[in-house]
Amino acid sequence: GNWQQMVGDQTGDDVFSGQDTGAQNSQEFLRRFSLFKYFAQTRTDIRSDLRARTDVTFQCDACGNSYKNKVSLNRHKKIECGKEPSLPCPYCPYRTKHKSNLKTHIAIRHTAT
């Protein structure tokens, strides 16, 4: 009667449409979870392949030095290859191409213990 008109008929199609929505949500969750698992496994496989390639090196065309990654080769070409050492020691004639080498040199050769 009036109660069903005010609240709405909760039997029939409304109940089934709610179940359909729940089933759709569940299917969407499973689909997304499956995609997540697939991409996670693919990422793991790619990382494993890259680690297995220990024989891959990047070689300088000018001097023949080899590096494990392209970034190191590019740094070598920019800073080292074919260039004279540009960082002088302030205490002696020593020169180097890398600041870290200069710091080590000064610490070992010119610091009193």
Coordinates of C-alpha atoms in Angstrom, one line a residue:
G1 CA 0.0 0.0 0.0
N2 CA 1.1 3.5 1.0
W3 CA 4.2 2.2 2.8
Q4 CA 5.6 0.6 -0.4
Q5 CA 4.9 3.8 -2.4
M6 CA 6.8 5.9 0.2
V7 CA 9.8 3.6 0.6
G8 CA 9.8 2.0 -2.8
D9 CA 9.3 -1.6 -3.7
Q10 CA 12.3 -3.4 -2.4
T11 CA 11.4 -6.7 -4.1
G12 CA 12.0 -7.6 -7.7
D13 CA 14.2 -5.6 -10.1
D14 CA 15.8 -3.3 -7.5
V15 CA 17.2 -6.2 -5.6
F16 CA 18.6 -7.8 -8.7
S17 CA 20.1 -4.5 -10.0
G18 CA 21.9 -4.2 -6.7
Q19 CA 23.3 -7.7 -7.2
D20 CA 24.4 -6.8 -10.8
T21 CA 26.2 -3.8 -9.5
G22 CA 28.0 -5.9 -6.9
A23 CA 28.9 -8.5 -9.4
Q24 CA 30.2 -5.8 -11.8
N25 CA 32.3 -4.3 -9.0
S26 CA 33.7 -7.7 -8.2
Q27 CA 34.6 -8.4 -11.8
E28 CA 36.2 -4.9 -12.1
F29 CA 38.3 -5.6 -9.0
L30 CA 39.4 -9.0 -10.4
R31 CA 40.3 -7.4 -13.7
R32 CA 42.3 -4.7 -12.1
F33 CA 44.0 -7.1 -9.8
S34 CA 44.9 -9.4 -12.7
L35 CA 46.4 -6.5 -14.6
F36 CA 48.4 -5.4 -11.5
K37 CA 49.8 -8.9 -11.1
Y38 CA 50.7 -9.1 -14.8
F39 CA 52.6 -5.8 -14.8
A40 CA 54.3 -6.6 -11.5
Q41 CA 55.5 -9.9 -12.9
T42 CA 56.6 -8.2 -16.2
R43 CA 58.6 -5.6 -14.3
T44 CA 60.3 -8.4 -12.2
D45 CA 61.1 -10.3 -15.4
I46 CA 62.7 -7.2 -17.1
R47 CA 64.8 -6.5 -14.0
S48 CA 66.0 -10.1 -13.9
D49 CA 66.9 -9.9 -17.6
L50 CA 68.9 -6.7 -17.1
R51 CA 70.8 -8.2 -14.1
A52 CA 71.6 -11.3 -16.1
R53 CA 73.3 -9.2 -18.8
T54 CA 76.6 -8.8 -17.1
D55 CA 78.4 -9.2 -20.4
V56 CA 76.9 -6.0 -21.9
T57 CA 79.3 -3.1 -21.8
F58 CA 79.5 0.3 -23.3
Q59 CA 82.9 1.0 -25.0
C60 CA 84.4 4.3 -25.8
D61 CA 85.2 4.6 -29.5
A62 CA 88.1 6.9 -28.9
C63 CA 90.1 5.1 -26.3
G64 CA 88.6 1.6 -25.8
N65 CA 87.7 2.0 -22.1
S66 CA 84.6 -0.1 -21.2
Y67 CA 81.8 0.8 -18.8
K68 CA 78.9 -1.2 -17.4
N69 CA 76.3 1.6 -18.1
K70 CA 75.8 4.3 -20.6
V71 CA 75.9 7.1 -18.0
S72 CA 79.4 6.2 -17.0
L73 CA 80.5 6.1 -20.7
N74 CA 79.0 9.5 -21.3
R75 CA 80.7 11.0 -18.2
H76 CA 84.0 9.5 -19.4
K77 CA 83.6 11.1 -22.8
K78 CA 82.6 14.5 -21.3
I79 CA 85.2 14.7 -18.5
E80 CA 88.1 12.3 -19.2
C81 CA 88.6 11.0 -22.7
G82 CA 91.4 12.8 -24.5
K83 CA 91.6 15.6 -21.9
E84 CA 94.4 16.6 -19.6
P85 CA 93.7 16.5 -15.9
S86 CA 92.2 19.9 -15.0
L87 CA 92.2 19.8 -11.2
P88 CA 95.6 20.8 -9.7
C89 CA 96.7 20.0 -6.2
P90 CA 97.4 23.3 -4.3
Y91 CA 100.5 21.7 -2.6
C92 CA 102.3 19.8 -5.4
P93 CA 102.4 19.3 -9.2
Y94 CA 99.7 16.5 -9.0
R95 CA 96.7 16.9 -11.3
T96 CA 93.6 14.8 -11.7
K97 CA 90.3 14.8 -13.6
H98 CA 88.1 14.0 -10.6
K99 CA 87.5 16.0 -7.5
S100 CA 87.2 12.9 -5.3
N101 CA 90.7 11.8 -6.4
L102 CA 92.1 15.2 -5.5
K103 CA 90.5 15.0 -2.1
T104 CA 92.0 11.6 -1.5
H105 CA 95.4 12.7 -2.7
I106 CA 95.4 15.7 -0.3
A107 CA 94.3 13.6 2.6
I108 CA 97.0 10.9 2.0
R109 CA 99.9 13.1 0.9
H110 CA 99.4 16.5 2.5
T111 CA 97.6 16.0 5.8
A112 CA 99.6 15.6 9.0
T113 CA 98.7 12.7 11.2

